[in-house]
Amino acid sequence: MILSPLQHFLTWRPSSLSARMARVGVWVLIVYGLVALLAGPAIHLGVLQDPNIGLDNPIYAQPSWGHLCGTDRLGRDVCSRTLAGAGVALQVVFSALLVALAIGVPLGMLSGYLGGLVDRLLVLLMDTLYTLPVLLLSVVLAFLLGKGLPNAAAALCVVYVPQYFRVVRNQTASVKAELFIDAAQSLGAGPYWIMRHYLLRNVITSVPVVLTLNAADAVLVLGGLGFLGLGLPDSIPEWGADLQQALTALPTGIWWTALYPGLAMFVLVLGLSFLGEGLDAWVSGQASGSKAE
């Protein structure tokens, strides 16, 4: 029963543009996942150069067989830094979103089901956070927390909690009025039992769509933090920080230090956006089919 929606999605025939977009997004995510898994062992075995060591390399070397993507101002291999940055981006973004999911979904269900004062207070808090610009809030939190992987994930996490809260809370309030909820209450089921066994499976359907779209946005926000020098420590390869350093050399014709990390970020964001749009179309089609039946 749990794998049924996943099986339907995987066997969804690409008869529409949305389906094709979803397939492209899945493949992009698979490729980046493989890169993230293999980059570390490849660096450890010497297949790829250490992304933080460049003393033995010429600075700003053009792309060649020795350095496929060239080197930066410190002689570090751009290809190694770009590939290692994929794992860092996925680690920070998805850890932040999973924590935001773990916080926002239960709070949204609790608020929508209980209502009353609890609902008003939670809605006020989440609406206050939601009205703040995403990048501005992330910058403030990153500045207060400092640099580091957990700190960057925490700065992103707080930003996206209100979105999951709003989606789940609105759906919970709608499903709460259904007859099967009244029947469960009349049989003596408590709030925890109802939320776990009846509400969760009905309100969680649109969360994967929000998750993938938020992931695309979070990659850009993380890049923005790195560009401003508020993301990760200098010892950790990060696309935004590499782009910031590449700006000084770009007017002199040194294009490779900006092209490859920028292209890696663009393709990942595009793939996640395609996957989110495809999931949205698939969920809408499933909902329409259920209503028709």
mmCIF file of C-alpha atoms in Angstrom:
data_model
loop_
_atom_site.group_PDB
_atom_site.id
_atom_site.type_symbol
_atom_site.label_atom_id
_atom_site.label_comp_id
_atom_site.label_asym_id
_atom_site.label_seq_id
_atom_site.Cartn_x
_atom_site.Cartn_y
_atom_site.Cartn_z
ATOM 1 C CA MET A 1 0.000 0.000 0.000
ATOM 2 C CA ILE A 2 2.814 2.415 0.837
ATOM 3 C CA LEU A 3 4.705 1.747 -2.404
ATOM 4 C CA SER A 4 1.602 1.995 -4.586
ATOM 5 C CA PRO A 5 1.864 5.775 -5.324
ATOM 6 C CA LEU A 6 5.579 5.387 -6.014
ATOM 7 C CA GLN A 7 4.917 2.480 -8.377
ATOM 8 C CA HIS A 8 2.261 4.513 -10.187
ATOM 9 C CA PHE A 9 4.684 7.403 -10.613
ATOM 10 C CA LEU A 10 7.535 5.211 -11.860
ATOM 11 C CA THR A 11 5.247 3.511 -14.373
ATOM 12 C CA TRP A 12 3.645 6.793 -15.432
ATOM 13 C CA ARG A 13 3.909 6.862 -19.218
ATOM 14 C CA PRO A 14 5.541 10.021 -20.608
ATOM 15 C CA SER A 15 2.509 10.986 -22.696
ATOM 16 C CA SER A 16 2.675 14.640 -21.660
ATOM 17 C CA LEU A 17 5.262 17.352 -21.266
ATOM 18 C CA SER A 18 4.951 17.190 -17.471
ATOM 19 C CA ALA A 19 5.741 13.475 -17.484
ATOM 20 C CA ARG A 20 8.823 14.001 -19.619
ATOM 21 C CA MET A 21 9.951 16.823 -17.342
ATOM 22 C CA ALA A 22 9.584 14.530 -14.337
ATOM 23 C CA ARG A 23 11.667 11.823 -15.996
ATOM 24 C CA VAL A 24 14.408 14.344 -16.818
ATOM 25 C CA GLY A 25 14.337 15.581 -13.229
ATOM 26 C CA VAL A 26 14.659 12.042 -11.865
ATOM 27 C CA TRP A 27 17.670 11.309 -14.068
ATOM 28 C CA VAL A 28 19.359 14.593 -13.143
ATOM 29 C CA LEU A 29 18.876 13.805 -9.456
ATOM 30 C CA ILE A 30 20.242 10.276 -9.949
ATOM 31 C CA VAL A 31 23.345 11.597 -11.730
ATOM 32 C CA TYR A 32 24.017 14.166 -9.013
ATOM 33 C CA GLY A 33 23.455 11.531 -6.349
ATOM 34 C CA LEU A 34 26.002 9.242 -7.987
ATOM 35 C CA VAL A 35 28.473 12.115 -8.267
ATOM 36 C CA ALA A 36 27.972 12.915 -4.597
ATOM 37 C CA LEU A 37 28.590 9.280 -3.621
ATOM 38 C CA LEU A 38 31.616 8.717 -5.866
ATOM 39 C CA ALA A 39 33.418 12.059 -5.562
ATOM 40 C CA GLY A 40 34.745 11.346 -2.060
ATOM 41 C CA PRO A 41 36.212 7.893 -2.868
ATOM 42 C CA ALA A 42 37.609 9.219 -6.164
ATOM 43 C CA ILE A 43 39.463 11.984 -4.331
ATOM 44 C CA HIS A 44 40.668 9.545 -1.671
ATOM 45 C CA LEU A 45 42.009 7.138 -4.336
ATOM 46 C CA GLY A 46 43.694 9.913 -6.280
ATOM 47 C CA VAL A 47 41.444 9.735 -9.338
ATOM 48 C CA LEU A 48 40.428 13.333 -8.639
ATOM 49 C CA GLN A 49 42.703 15.927 -7.113
ATOM 50 C CA ASP A 50 42.062 17.167 -3.606
ATOM 51 C CA PRO A 51 39.750 20.180 -4.104
ATOM 52 C CA ASN A 52 41.594 22.178 -1.410
ATOM 53 C CA ILE A 53 45.181 21.558 -2.568
ATOM 54 C CA GLY A 54 46.669 23.463 -5.496
ATOM 55 C CA LEU A 55 50.219 24.443 -4.609
ATOM 56 C CA ASP A 56 51.671 22.117 -7.244
ATOM 57 C CA ASN A 57 49.369 23.417 -9.996
ATOM 58 C CA PRO A 58 49.649 26.601 -12.063
ATOM 59 C CA ILE A 59 47.114 29.285 -11.182
ATOM 60 C CA TYR A 60 44.333 30.042 -13.644
ATOM 61 C CA ALA A 61 45.406 27.219 -15.952
ATOM 62 C CA GLN A 62 43.089 26.787 -18.928
ATOM 63 C CA PRO A 63 41.089 23.552 -19.328
ATOM 64 C CA SER A 64 43.375 20.774 -20.540
ATOM 65 C CA TRP A 65 43.862 17.022 -20.236
ATOM 66 C CA GLY A 66 45.635 17.574 -16.939
ATOM 67 C CA HIS A 67 42.879 19.798 -15.588
ATOM 68 C CA LEU A 68 39.667 19.228 -17.520
ATOM 69 C CA CYS A 69 37.987 22.324 -16.088
ATOM 70 C CA GLY A 70 41.125 24.364 -15.453
ATOM 71 C CA THR A 71 42.383 25.729 -12.142
ATOM 72 C CA ASP A 72 41.408 28.726 -10.003
ATOM 73 C CA ARG A 73 43.422 31.558 -8.477
ATOM 74 C CA LEU A 74 44.949 29.212 -5.876
ATOM 75 C CA GLY A 75 45.760 26.451 -8.366
ATOM 76 C CA ARG A 76 42.912 24.245 -7.148
ATOM 77 C CA ASP A 77 41.326 21.940 -9.715
ATOM 78 C CA VAL A 78 37.951 23.403 -10.762
ATOM 79 C CA CYS A 79 36.598 20.005 -11.819
ATOM 80 C CA SER A 80 37.315 18.459 -8.403
ATOM 81 C CA ARG A 81 35.751 21.399 -6.580
ATOM 82 C CA THR A 82 32.669 21.349 -8.785
ATOM 83 C CA LEU A 83 32.099 17.609 -8.349
ATOM 84 C CA ALA A 84 32.754 17.745 -4.598
ATOM 85 C CA GLY A 85 30.388 20.704 -4.331
ATOM 86 C CA ALA A 86 27.529 18.529 -5.609
ATOM 87 C CA GLY A 87 27.711 16.298 -2.549
ATOM 88 C CA VAL A 88 27.930 19.282 -0.230
ATOM 89 C CA ALA A 89 24.904 20.952 -1.819
ATOM 90 C CA LEU A 90 22.764 17.811 -1.666
ATOM 91 C CA GLN A 91 23.816 17.095 1.910
ATOM 92 C CA VAL A 92 23.006 20.567 3.219
ATOM 93 C CA VAL A 93 19.818 21.119 1.220
ATOM 94 C CA PHE A 94 18.130 17.774 1.827
ATOM 95 C CA SER A 95 19.109 17.587 5.496
ATOM 96 C CA ALA A 96 17.621 21.063 5.973
ATOM 97 C CA LEU A 97 14.421 20.185 4.126
ATOM 98 C CA LEU A 98 13.962 16.870 5.928
ATOM 99 C CA VAL A 99 14.225 18.626 9.289
ATOM 100 C CA ALA A 100 11.814 21.306 8.072
ATOM 101 C CA LEU A 101 9.481 18.515 6.954
ATOM 102 C CA ALA A 102 9.704 16.796 10.340
ATOM 103 C CA ILE A 103 8.785 20.059 12.071
ATOM 104 C CA GLY A 104 6.281 21.600 9.668
ATOM 105 C CA VAL A 105 4.095 18.551 8.973
ATOM 106 C CA PRO A 106 3.286 17.632 12.623
ATOM 107 C CA LEU A 107 2.726 21.277 13.534
ATOM 108 C CA GLY A 108 0.433 21.743 10.530
ATOM 109 C CA MET A 109 -1.603 18.659 11.404
ATOM 110 C CA LEU A 110 -1.825 19.696 15.054
ATOM 111 C CA SER A 111 -2.909 23.216 14.172
ATOM 112 C CA GLY A 112 -5.484 22.159 11.589
ATOM 113 C CA TYR A 113 -6.981 19.417 13.757
ATOM 114 C CA LEU A 114 -7.144 21.160 17.135
ATOM 115 C CA GLY A 115 -8.025 24.658 15.942
ATOM 116 C CA GLY A 116 -8.802 27.305 18.537
ATOM 117 C CA LEU A 117 -6.039 29.187 20.338
ATOM 118 C CA VAL A 118 -3.324 26.718 19.341
ATOM 119 C CA ASP A 119 -4.199 27.190 15.678
ATOM 120 C CA ARG A 120 -4.251 30.992 15.920
ATOM 121 C CA LEU A 121 -0.875 31.180 17.674
ATOM 122 C CA LEU A 122 0.837 28.777 15.255
ATOM 123 C CA VAL A 123 -0.658 30.512 12.214
ATOM 124 C CA LEU A 124 0.505 33.897 13.535
ATOM 125 C CA LEU A 125 4.038 32.606 14.090
ATOM 126 C CA MET A 126 4.282 30.871 10.706
ATOM 127 C CA ASP A 127 2.757 33.795 8.809
ATOM 128 C CA THR A 128 5.305 36.109 10.416
ATOM 129 C CA LEU A 129 8.151 33.904 9.206
ATOM 130 C CA TYR A 130 6.514 33.408 5.812
ATOM 131 C CA THR A 131 6.254 37.144 5.111
ATOM 132 C CA LEU A 132 10.026 37.593 5.420
ATOM 133 C CA PRO A 133 12.028 37.210 2.180
ATOM 134 C CA VAL A 134 13.680 33.787 2.008
ATOM 135 C CA LEU A 135 17.178 35.009 1.227
ATOM 136 C CA LEU A 136 17.044 37.818 3.793
ATOM 137 C CA LEU A 137 15.951 35.477 6.580
ATOM 138 C CA SER A 138 18.608 32.941 5.586
ATOM 139 C CA VAL A 139 21.310 35.623 5.575
ATOM 140 C CA VAL A 140 20.326 36.829 9.043
ATOM 141 C CA LEU A 141 20.255 33.316 10.469
ATOM 142 C CA ALA A 142 23.527 32.328 8.796
ATOM 143 C CA PHE A 143 25.162 35.486 10.169
ATOM 144 C CA LEU A 144 23.936 34.713 13.696
ATOM 145 C CA LEU A 145 24.817 31.005 13.597
ATOM 146 C CA GLY A 146 28.150 31.296 11.799
ATOM 147 C CA LYS A 147 29.712 29.124 9.121
ATOM 148 C CA GLY A 148 29.387 25.337 9.089
ATOM 149 C CA LEU A 149 27.362 22.507 7.563
ATOM 150 C CA PRO A 150 24.874 22.192 10.483
ATOM 151 C CA ASN A 151 24.534 25.969 10.718
ATOM 152 C CA ALA A 152 23.819 26.363 7.008
ATOM 153 C CA ALA A 153 21.263 23.551 7.186
ATOM 154 C CA ALA A 154 19.618 25.194 10.220
ATOM 155 C CA ALA A 155 19.457 28.558 8.442
ATOM 156 C CA LEU A 156 17.687 26.922 5.493
ATOM 157 C CA CYS A 157 15.462 24.751 7.697
ATOM 158 C CA VAL A 158 13.778 27.650 9.496
ATOM 159 C CA VAL A 159 12.942 29.292 6.176
ATOM 160 C CA TYR A 160 10.926 26.362 4.791
ATOM 161 C CA VAL A 161 9.046 25.180 7.904
ATOM 162 C CA PRO A 162 6.162 27.683 7.324
ATOM 163 C CA GLN A 163 5.562 26.361 3.804
ATOM 164 C CA TYR A 164 5.013 22.778 4.962
ATOM 165 C CA PHE A 165 2.944 24.058 7.860
ATOM 166 C CA ARG A 166 0.603 26.044 5.625
ATOM 167 C CA VAL A 167 0.076 23.231 3.111
ATOM 168 C CA VAL A 168 -0.553 20.541 5.732
ATOM 169 C CA ARG A 169 -2.627 22.767 7.993
ATOM 170 C CA ASN A 170 -5.036 23.750 5.196
ATOM 171 C CA GLN A 171 -5.451 20.155 4.036
ATOM 172 C CA THR A 172 -5.919 18.924 7.596
ATOM 173 C CA ALA A 173 -8.673 21.460 8.229
ATOM 174 C CA SER A 174 -10.403 20.256 5.040
ATOM 175 C CA VAL A 175 -10.059 16.517 5.736
ATOM 176 C CA LYS A 176 -11.130 17.015 9.356
ATOM 177 C CA ALA A 177 -14.682 17.699 8.141
ATOM 178 C CA GLU A 178 -14.990 14.332 6.368
ATOM 179 C CA LEU A 179 -17.414 11.701 7.637
ATOM 180 C CA PHE A 180 -14.781 9.042 8.345
ATOM 181 C CA ILE A 181 -13.144 11.404 10.862
ATOM 182 C CA ASP A 182 -16.478 11.832 12.637
ATOM 183 C CA ALA A 183 -16.926 8.063 12.615
ATOM 184 C CA ALA A 184 -13.490 7.522 14.157
ATOM 185 C CA GLN A 185 -14.221 10.091 16.847
ATOM 186 C CA SER A 186 -17.562 8.488 17.662
ATOM 187 C CA LEU A 187 -15.789 5.135 18.114
ATOM 188 C CA GLY A 188 -13.507 6.685 20.718
ATOM 189 C CA ALA A 189 -10.356 7.319 18.684
ATOM 190 C CA GLY A 190 -8.133 9.997 20.189
ATOM 191 C CA PRO A 191 -6.485 12.919 18.372
ATOM 192 C CA TYR A 192 -3.107 11.170 18.098
ATOM 193 C CA TRP A 193 -4.653 8.022 16.610
ATOM 194 C CA ILE A 194 -6.735 10.001 14.124
ATOM 195 C CA MET A 195 -3.830 12.187 13.002
ATOM 196 C CA ARG A 196 -1.491 9.213 12.618
ATOM 197 C CA HIS A 197 -3.810 6.697 10.949
ATOM 198 C CA TYR A 198 -6.339 8.860 9.081
ATOM 199 C CA LEU A 199 -5.082 12.393 8.514
ATOM 200 C CA LEU A 200 -1.435 11.745 7.671
ATOM 201 C CA ARG A 201 -2.060 9.609 4.587
ATOM 202 C CA ASN A 202 -4.536 12.164 3.237
ATOM 203 C CA VAL A 203 -2.537 15.355 3.810
ATOM 204 C CA ILE A 204 0.920 14.083 2.857
ATOM 205 C CA THR A 205 0.199 13.701 -0.873
ATOM 206 C CA SER A 206 1.212 17.215 -1.916
ATOM 207 C CA VAL A 207 4.274 17.396 0.343
ATOM 208 C CA PRO A 208 6.682 15.742 -2.176
ATOM 209 C CA VAL A 209 5.795 18.456 -4.694
ATOM 210 C CA VAL A 210 6.630 21.203 -2.201
ATOM 211 C CA LEU A 211 9.768 19.315 -1.166
ATOM 212 C CA THR A 212 11.250 19.157 -4.669
ATOM 213 C CA LEU A 213 10.402 22.779 -5.487
ATOM 214 C CA ASN A 214 11.834 23.908 -2.154
ATOM 215 C CA ALA A 215 14.980 21.881 -2.865
ATOM 216 C CA ALA A 216 15.500 23.795 -6.108
ATOM 217 C CA ASP A 217 15.023 27.076 -4.278
ATOM 218 C CA ALA A 218 17.282 25.975 -1.405
ATOM 219 C CA VAL A 219 20.158 25.213 -3.801
ATOM 220 C CA LEU A 220 19.997 28.825 -4.989
ATOM 221 C CA VAL A 221 19.721 30.175 -1.432
ATOM 222 C CA LEU A 222 22.724 28.109 -0.346
ATOM 223 C CA GLY A 223 24.635 29.427 -3.341
ATOM 224 C CA GLY A 224 23.616 32.956 -2.362
ATOM 225 C CA LEU A 225 24.898 32.446 1.176
ATOM 226 C CA GLY A 226 28.195 31.125 -0.167
ATOM 227 C CA PHE A 227 28.418 34.048 -2.596
ATOM 228 C CA LEU A 228 28.015 36.475 0.324
ATOM 229 C CA GLY A 229 30.602 34.592 2.394
ATOM 230 C CA LEU A 230 28.061 33.377 4.961
ATOM 231 C CA GLY A 231 27.630 29.757 3.912
ATOM 232 C CA LEU A 232 30.281 27.130 4.557
ATOM 233 C CA PRO A 233 33.902 27.251 5.754
ATOM 234 C CA ASP A 234 36.571 27.901 3.148
ATOM 235 C CA SER A 235 37.835 24.328 3.460
ATOM 236 C CA ILE A 236 34.547 22.929 2.091
ATOM 237 C CA PRO A 237 33.982 23.198 -1.700
ATOM 238 C CA GLU A 238 30.841 25.201 -2.387
ATOM 239 C CA TRP A 239 29.520 26.544 -5.673
ATOM 240 C CA GLY A 240 28.443 29.955 -4.394
ATOM 241 C CA ALA A 241 31.831 30.722 -2.833
ATOM 242 C CA ASP A 242 33.616 29.601 -6.012
ATOM 243 C CA LEU A 243 31.423 31.889 -8.096
ATOM 244 C CA GLN A 244 32.199 34.818 -5.823
ATOM 245 C CA GLN A 245 35.932 34.232 -6.223
ATOM 246 C CA ALA A 246 35.537 33.816 -9.977
ATOM 247 C CA LEU A 247 34.047 37.302 -10.382
ATOM 248 C CA THR A 248 37.387 39.028 -9.990
ATOM 249 C CA ALA A 249 38.948 36.998 -12.802
ATOM 250 C CA LEU A 250 35.976 36.975 -15.181
ATOM 251 C CA PRO A 251 36.644 40.432 -16.730
ATOM 252 C CA THR A 252 40.164 39.304 -17.680
ATOM 253 C CA GLY A 253 38.842 36.453 -19.832
ATOM 254 C CA ILE A 254 39.194 33.660 -17.260
ATOM 255 C CA TRP A 255 35.772 32.119 -17.773
ATOM 256 C CA TRP A 256 36.218 28.521 -16.613
ATOM 257 C CA THR A 257 36.284 29.283 -12.882
ATOM 258 C CA ALA A 258 32.734 30.641 -13.137
ATOM 259 C CA LEU A 259 31.289 28.451 -15.884
ATOM 260 C CA TYR A 260 31.514 25.007 -14.321
ATOM 261 C CA PRO A 261 30.195 25.680 -10.774
ATOM 262 C CA GLY A 262 27.504 27.944 -12.236
ATOM 263 C CA LEU A 263 26.512 25.287 -14.770
ATOM 264 C CA ALA A 264 26.428 22.591 -12.076
ATOM 265 C CA MET A 265 24.115 24.720 -9.941
ATOM 266 C CA PHE A 266 21.902 25.592 -12.917
ATOM 267 C CA VAL A 267 21.426 21.974 -14.022
ATOM 268 C CA LEU A 268 20.609 20.786 -10.486
ATOM 269 C CA VAL A 269 18.054 23.555 -9.976
ATOM 270 C CA LEU A 270 16.541 22.867 -13.395
ATOM 271 C CA GLY A 271 16.291 19.131 -12.699
ATOM 272 C CA LEU A 272 14.632 19.649 -9.323
ATOM 273 C CA SER A 273 12.218 22.163 -10.848
ATOM 274 C CA PHE A 274 11.317 19.709 -13.619
ATOM 275 C CA LEU A 275 10.748 16.977 -11.046
ATOM 276 C CA GLY A 276 8.562 19.255 -8.925
ATOM 277 C CA GLU A 277 6.445 20.351 -11.883
ATOM 278 C CA GLY A 278 6.039 16.752 -13.025
ATOM 279 C CA LEU A 279 5.058 15.614 -9.537
ATOM 280 C CA ASP A 280 2.528 18.437 -9.331
ATOM 281 C CA ALA A 281 0.925 17.375 -12.601
ATOM 282 C CA TRP A 282 0.923 13.721 -11.517
ATOM 283 C CA VAL A 283 -0.646 14.469 -8.117
ATOM 284 C CA SER A 284 -3.275 16.655 -9.797
ATOM 285 C CA GLY A 285 -4.023 13.849 -12.262
ATOM 286 C CA GLN A 286 -4.337 11.315 -9.453
ATOM 287 C CA ALA A 287 -6.700 13.618 -7.567
ATOM 288 C CA SER A 288 -8.820 14.181 -10.684
ATOM 289 C CA GLY A 289 -8.956 10.455 -11.343
ATOM 290 C CA SER A 290 -10.064 9.743 -7.773
ATOM 291 C CA LYS A 291 -12.848 12.308 -8.006
ATOM 292 C CA ALA A 292 -13.989 10.877 -11.328
ATOM 293 C CA GLU A 293 -14.210 7.419 -9.819
#
